[in-house]
XYZ file of C-alpha atoms in Angstrom:
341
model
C 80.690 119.827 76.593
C 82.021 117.211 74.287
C 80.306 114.703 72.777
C 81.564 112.735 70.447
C 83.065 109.243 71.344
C 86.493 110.376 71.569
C 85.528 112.098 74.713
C 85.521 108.812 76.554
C 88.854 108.287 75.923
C 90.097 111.269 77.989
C 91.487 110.507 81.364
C 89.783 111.325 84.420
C 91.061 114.360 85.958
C 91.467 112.667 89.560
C 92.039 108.966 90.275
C 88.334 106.941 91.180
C 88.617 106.253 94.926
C 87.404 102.583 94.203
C 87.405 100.525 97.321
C 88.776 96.802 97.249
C 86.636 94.140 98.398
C 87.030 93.501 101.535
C 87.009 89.520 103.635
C 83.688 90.058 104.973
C 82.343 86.999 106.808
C 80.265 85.959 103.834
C 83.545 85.533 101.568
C 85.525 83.946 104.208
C 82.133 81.325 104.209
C 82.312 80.915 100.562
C 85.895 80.707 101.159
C 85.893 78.213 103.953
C 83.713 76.089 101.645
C 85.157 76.158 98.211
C 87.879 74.889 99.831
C 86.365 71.791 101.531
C 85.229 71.345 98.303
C 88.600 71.123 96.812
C 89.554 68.693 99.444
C 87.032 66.774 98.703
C 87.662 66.303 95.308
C 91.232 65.251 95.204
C 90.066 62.692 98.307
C 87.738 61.074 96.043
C 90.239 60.964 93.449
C 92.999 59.644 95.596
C 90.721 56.806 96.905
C 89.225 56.065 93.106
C 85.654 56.372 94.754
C 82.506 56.827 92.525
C 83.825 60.096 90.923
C 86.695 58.337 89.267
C 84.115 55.609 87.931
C 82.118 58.580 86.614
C 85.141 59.798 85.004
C 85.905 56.346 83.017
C 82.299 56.864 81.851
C 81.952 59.991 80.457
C 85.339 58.988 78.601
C 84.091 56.181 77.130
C 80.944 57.866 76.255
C 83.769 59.720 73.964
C 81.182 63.007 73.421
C 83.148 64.155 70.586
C 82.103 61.075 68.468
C 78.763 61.975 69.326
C 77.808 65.161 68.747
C 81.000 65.989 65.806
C 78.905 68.718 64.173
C 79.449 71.220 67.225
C 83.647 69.950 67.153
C 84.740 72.889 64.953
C 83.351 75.333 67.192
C 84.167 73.816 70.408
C 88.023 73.881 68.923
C 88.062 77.485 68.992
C 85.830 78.183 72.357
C 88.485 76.637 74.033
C 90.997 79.625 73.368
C 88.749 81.683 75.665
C 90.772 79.221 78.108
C 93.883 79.764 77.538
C 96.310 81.663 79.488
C 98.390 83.075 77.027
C 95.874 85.200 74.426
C 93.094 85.385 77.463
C 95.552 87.137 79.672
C 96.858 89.023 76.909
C 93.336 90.676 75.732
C 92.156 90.848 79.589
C 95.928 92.764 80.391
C 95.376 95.384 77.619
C 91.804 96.512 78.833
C 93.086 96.513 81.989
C 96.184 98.162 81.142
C 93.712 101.092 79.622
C 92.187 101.575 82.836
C 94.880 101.968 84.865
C 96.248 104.939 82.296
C 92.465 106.541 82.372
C 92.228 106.291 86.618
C 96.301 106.613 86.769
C 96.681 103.870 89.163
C 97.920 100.606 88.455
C 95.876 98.256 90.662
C 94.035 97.009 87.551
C 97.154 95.155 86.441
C 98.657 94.321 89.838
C 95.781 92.394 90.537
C 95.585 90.534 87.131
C 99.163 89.698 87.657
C 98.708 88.823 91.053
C 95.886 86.406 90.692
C 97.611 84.865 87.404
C 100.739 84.265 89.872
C 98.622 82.471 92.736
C 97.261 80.724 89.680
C 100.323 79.236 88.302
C 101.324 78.750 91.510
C 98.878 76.891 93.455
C 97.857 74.876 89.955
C 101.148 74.433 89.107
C 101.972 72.323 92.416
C 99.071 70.437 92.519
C 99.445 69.261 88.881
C 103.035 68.281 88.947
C 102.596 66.590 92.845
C 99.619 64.254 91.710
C 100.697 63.260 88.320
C 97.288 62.927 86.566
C 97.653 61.415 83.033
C 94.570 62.489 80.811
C 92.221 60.022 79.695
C 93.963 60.177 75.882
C 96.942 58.158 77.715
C 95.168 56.137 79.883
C 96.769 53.021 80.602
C 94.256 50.908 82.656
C 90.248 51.109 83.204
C 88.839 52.057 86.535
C 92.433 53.557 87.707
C 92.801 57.032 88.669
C 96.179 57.591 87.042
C 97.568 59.014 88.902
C 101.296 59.934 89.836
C 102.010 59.006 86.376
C 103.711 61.403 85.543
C 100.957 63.726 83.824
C 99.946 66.849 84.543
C 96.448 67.515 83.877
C 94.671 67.150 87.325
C 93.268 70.030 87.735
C 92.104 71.311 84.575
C 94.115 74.414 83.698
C 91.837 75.495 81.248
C 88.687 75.623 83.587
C 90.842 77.619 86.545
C 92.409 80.199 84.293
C 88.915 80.938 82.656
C 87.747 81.777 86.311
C 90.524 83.483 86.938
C 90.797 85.184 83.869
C 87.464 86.364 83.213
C 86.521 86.462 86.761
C 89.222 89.531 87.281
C 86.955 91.416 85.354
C 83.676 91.520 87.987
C 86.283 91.741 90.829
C 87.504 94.996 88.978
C 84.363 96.391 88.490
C 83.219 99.847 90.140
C 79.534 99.450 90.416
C 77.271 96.427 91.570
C 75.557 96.245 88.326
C 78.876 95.910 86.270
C 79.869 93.741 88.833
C 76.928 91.383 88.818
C 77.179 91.106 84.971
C 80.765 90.107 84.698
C 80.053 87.751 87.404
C 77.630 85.856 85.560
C 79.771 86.235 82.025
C 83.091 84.716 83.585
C 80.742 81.867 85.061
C 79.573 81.256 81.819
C 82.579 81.212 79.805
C 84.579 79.365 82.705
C 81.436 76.619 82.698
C 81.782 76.249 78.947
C 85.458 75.697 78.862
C 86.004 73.497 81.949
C 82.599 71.307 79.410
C 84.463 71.585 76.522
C 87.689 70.049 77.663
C 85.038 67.311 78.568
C 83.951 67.028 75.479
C 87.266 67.421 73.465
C 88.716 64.598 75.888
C 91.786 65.977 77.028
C 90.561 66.037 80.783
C 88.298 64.269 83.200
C 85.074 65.633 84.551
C 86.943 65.679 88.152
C 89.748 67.469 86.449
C 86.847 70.473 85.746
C 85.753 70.356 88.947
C 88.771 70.689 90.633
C 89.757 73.553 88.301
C 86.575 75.725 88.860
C 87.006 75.042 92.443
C 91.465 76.075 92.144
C 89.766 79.606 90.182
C 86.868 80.175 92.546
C 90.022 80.121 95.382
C 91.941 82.159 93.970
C 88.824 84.887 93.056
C 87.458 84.878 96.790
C 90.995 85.163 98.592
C 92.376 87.855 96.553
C 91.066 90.656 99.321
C 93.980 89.240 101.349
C 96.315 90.154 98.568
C 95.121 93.666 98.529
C 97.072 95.232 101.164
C 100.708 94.372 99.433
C 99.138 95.772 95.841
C 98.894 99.233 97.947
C 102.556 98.841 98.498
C 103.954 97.903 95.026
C 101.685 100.404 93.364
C 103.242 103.596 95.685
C 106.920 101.617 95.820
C 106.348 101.644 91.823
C 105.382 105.020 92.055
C 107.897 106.385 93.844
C 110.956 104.766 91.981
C 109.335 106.816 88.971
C 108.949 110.208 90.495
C 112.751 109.213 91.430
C 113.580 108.654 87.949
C 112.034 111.569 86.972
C 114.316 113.945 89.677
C 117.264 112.490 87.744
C 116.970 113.902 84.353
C 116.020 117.434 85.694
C 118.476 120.280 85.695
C 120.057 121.597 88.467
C 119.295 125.348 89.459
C 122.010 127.456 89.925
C 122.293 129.140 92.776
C 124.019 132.580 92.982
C 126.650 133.601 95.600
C 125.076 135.858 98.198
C 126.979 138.799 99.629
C 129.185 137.060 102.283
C 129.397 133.479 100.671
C 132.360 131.835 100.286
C 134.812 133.845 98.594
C 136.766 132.935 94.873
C 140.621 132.481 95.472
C 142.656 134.354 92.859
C 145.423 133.056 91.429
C 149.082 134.053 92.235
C 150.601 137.009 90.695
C 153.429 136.693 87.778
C 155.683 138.359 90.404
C 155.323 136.008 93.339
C 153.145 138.098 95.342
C 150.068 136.812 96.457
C 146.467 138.698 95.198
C 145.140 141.398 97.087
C 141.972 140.622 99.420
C 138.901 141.209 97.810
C 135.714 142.463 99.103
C 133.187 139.616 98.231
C 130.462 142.248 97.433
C 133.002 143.321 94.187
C 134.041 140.010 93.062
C 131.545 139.216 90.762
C 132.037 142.768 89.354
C 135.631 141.911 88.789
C 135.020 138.638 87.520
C 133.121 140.108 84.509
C 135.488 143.252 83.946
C 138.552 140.785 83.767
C 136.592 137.904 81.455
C 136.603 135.738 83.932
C 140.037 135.062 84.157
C 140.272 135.978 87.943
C 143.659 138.367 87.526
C 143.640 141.933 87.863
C 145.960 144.729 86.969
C 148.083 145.680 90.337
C 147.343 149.561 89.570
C 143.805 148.815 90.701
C 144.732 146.205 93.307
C 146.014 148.629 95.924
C 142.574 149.858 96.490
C 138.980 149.311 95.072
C 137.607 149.331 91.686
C 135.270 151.653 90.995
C 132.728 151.106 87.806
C 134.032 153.759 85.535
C 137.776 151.839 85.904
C 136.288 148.970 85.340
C 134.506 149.923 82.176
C 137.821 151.392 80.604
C 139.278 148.284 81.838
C 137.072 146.307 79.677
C 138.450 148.642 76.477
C 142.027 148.891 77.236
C 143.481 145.258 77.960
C 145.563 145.093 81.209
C 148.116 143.099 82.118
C 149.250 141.141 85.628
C 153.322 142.887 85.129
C 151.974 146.061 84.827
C 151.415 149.115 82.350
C 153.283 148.754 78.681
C 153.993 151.988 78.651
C 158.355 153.222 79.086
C 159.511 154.896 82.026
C 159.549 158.604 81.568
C 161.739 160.978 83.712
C 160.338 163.899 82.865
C 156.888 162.848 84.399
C 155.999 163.490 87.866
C 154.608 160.467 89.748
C 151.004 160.705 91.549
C 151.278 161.771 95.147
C 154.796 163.221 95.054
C 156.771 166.270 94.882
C 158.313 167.621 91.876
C 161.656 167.062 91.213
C 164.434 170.118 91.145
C 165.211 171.464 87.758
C 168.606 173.855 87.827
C 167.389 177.135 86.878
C 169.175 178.719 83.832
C 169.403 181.850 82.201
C 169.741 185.066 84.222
């Protein structure tokens, strides 16, 4: 049994059957009420109720000139918010997992939830308009469609997305609670630290955690069309893979389809072979399909066709000049006049 570290970095032998969360009636409450939630929010907004006052306050409370020693700091927590090195470090332990367990749902669902993300966020930000309070132009006013795009805070929903993937990922409770409570830390401090920095309201955090906590709780109904891209994925690979291997040859059985030899130098067409002695031939010609015709007329036994191999042959017949003292196979000898006394 191994046991140094290195061991962990094996792959499992089998892929984890890890089961998906599932849109039990609890989610679909937390659901239901996140999103009245989100309603709410961008209602108040749109009617500049007592949330848009509280806004103009905290902004001219300006936190950053009042607690400036923790500004430093604050300027590089809020990287744990943004989407391009957070998604980056969250894709490559997530990309290691899905190697190790050799399935791919890891990163389907990180790039699924990032696409609902920039989606859903996307729309909302560009249809209301939001300028941050940095640029705004009159106190009290919402300001909004503007022409900004800050409203809601794209910090605070990618940290809850982000991190968040993590405890949805997770294959036991424990792990599960844990990164539950981390992302809801980090996603807290970020969506208080754009707060602080002033580049967004206090509604803009809200509505942010409440975009990521939408995303997190309805990604069970995203499951089912993971399953298909990971085996369509899958099987385009294994297709791939078919390409670039040889094809096995497979030999000519006794009663196949026979070789055609080529016409003879006279004009006359080749013999009829027997298709159990063609490849024989083959080899004891080189190949070349042709045969001598003083073993056409009937068929080639081995011996012939090992002298064959030694003593080239060709399609017009023997070399060899016409003697007429020799007596041809299978006749009678000629008469001689008999001399002498």
């Amino acid at each position: 049994m191994r046991t140094d570290i290195f061991a962990r970095l094996d792959r499992e032998p089998e892929p984890p059957k890890i089961e998906p969360p599932r849109m039990s009636r609890h989610r679909i409450a937390l659901f239901g009420g996140t999103l009245a939630f989100y309603l709410a929010i961008v209602i108040a907004v749109l009617v500049s109720s007592w949330l848009v006052a509280l806004d103009w306050k905290v902004m001219l409370f300006r936190p950053y000139q009042q607690w400036p020693e923790i500004h430093a700091f604050l300027d590089y927590y809020i990287v744990l918010g943004q989407r391009g090195p957070t998604a980056t470090m969250v894709a490559c332990w997530l990309g290691w997992r899905s190697w190790r367990q050799h399935t791919l749902r890891p990163l389907l669902t990180l790039g699924a939830a990032l696409l609902l993300l920039n989606v859903t966020v996307g729309a909302v930000k560009i249809g209301l308009g939001r300028l941050g309070p940095h640029y705004a132009t009159q106190i009290g006013s919402p300001e909004l469609f503007a022409g900004g795009d800050i409203f809601p805070s794209g910090h605070t929903a990618n940290a809850v997305v982000t991190w968040g993937i993590l405890a949805y990922l997770a294959t036991t409770p424990r792990a599960r609670r844990y990164l539950s409570a981390m992302s809801a830390i980090v996603s807290l401090g970020v969506g208080l630290t754009t707060v602080y920095l002033g580049t967004h309201w206090l509604s803009d955090v809200l509505l942010g955690w409440a975009a990521g906590l939408l995303i997190m709780l309805g990604l069970p109904w995203v499951e089912p069309l993971i399953t298909r891209a990971e085996a369509w994925i899958f099987a385009q690979r294994e297709n791939l893979r078919g390409l670039g291997r040889p094809v096995p040859s497979v030999p000519v059985a006794a009663g196949g389809p026979r070789t055609t030899l080529p016409p003879q130098p006279d004009g006359r067409d080749a013999p009829a072979q027997s298709p159990a002695l063609e490849p024989v031939v083959a080899a004891a010609t080189g190949g070349t399909g042709t045969r001598s015709r003083a073993h056409s007329s009937h068929p080639a036994h081995p011996t012939h066709l090992v002298r064959s191999e030694r003593t080239p042959v060709t399609p017009a017949g023997s070399r060899r000049p016409p003697h007429a003292d020799r007596t041809p196979r299978g006749g009678t000898s000629p008469a001689h006049p008999v001399t002498g006394g």
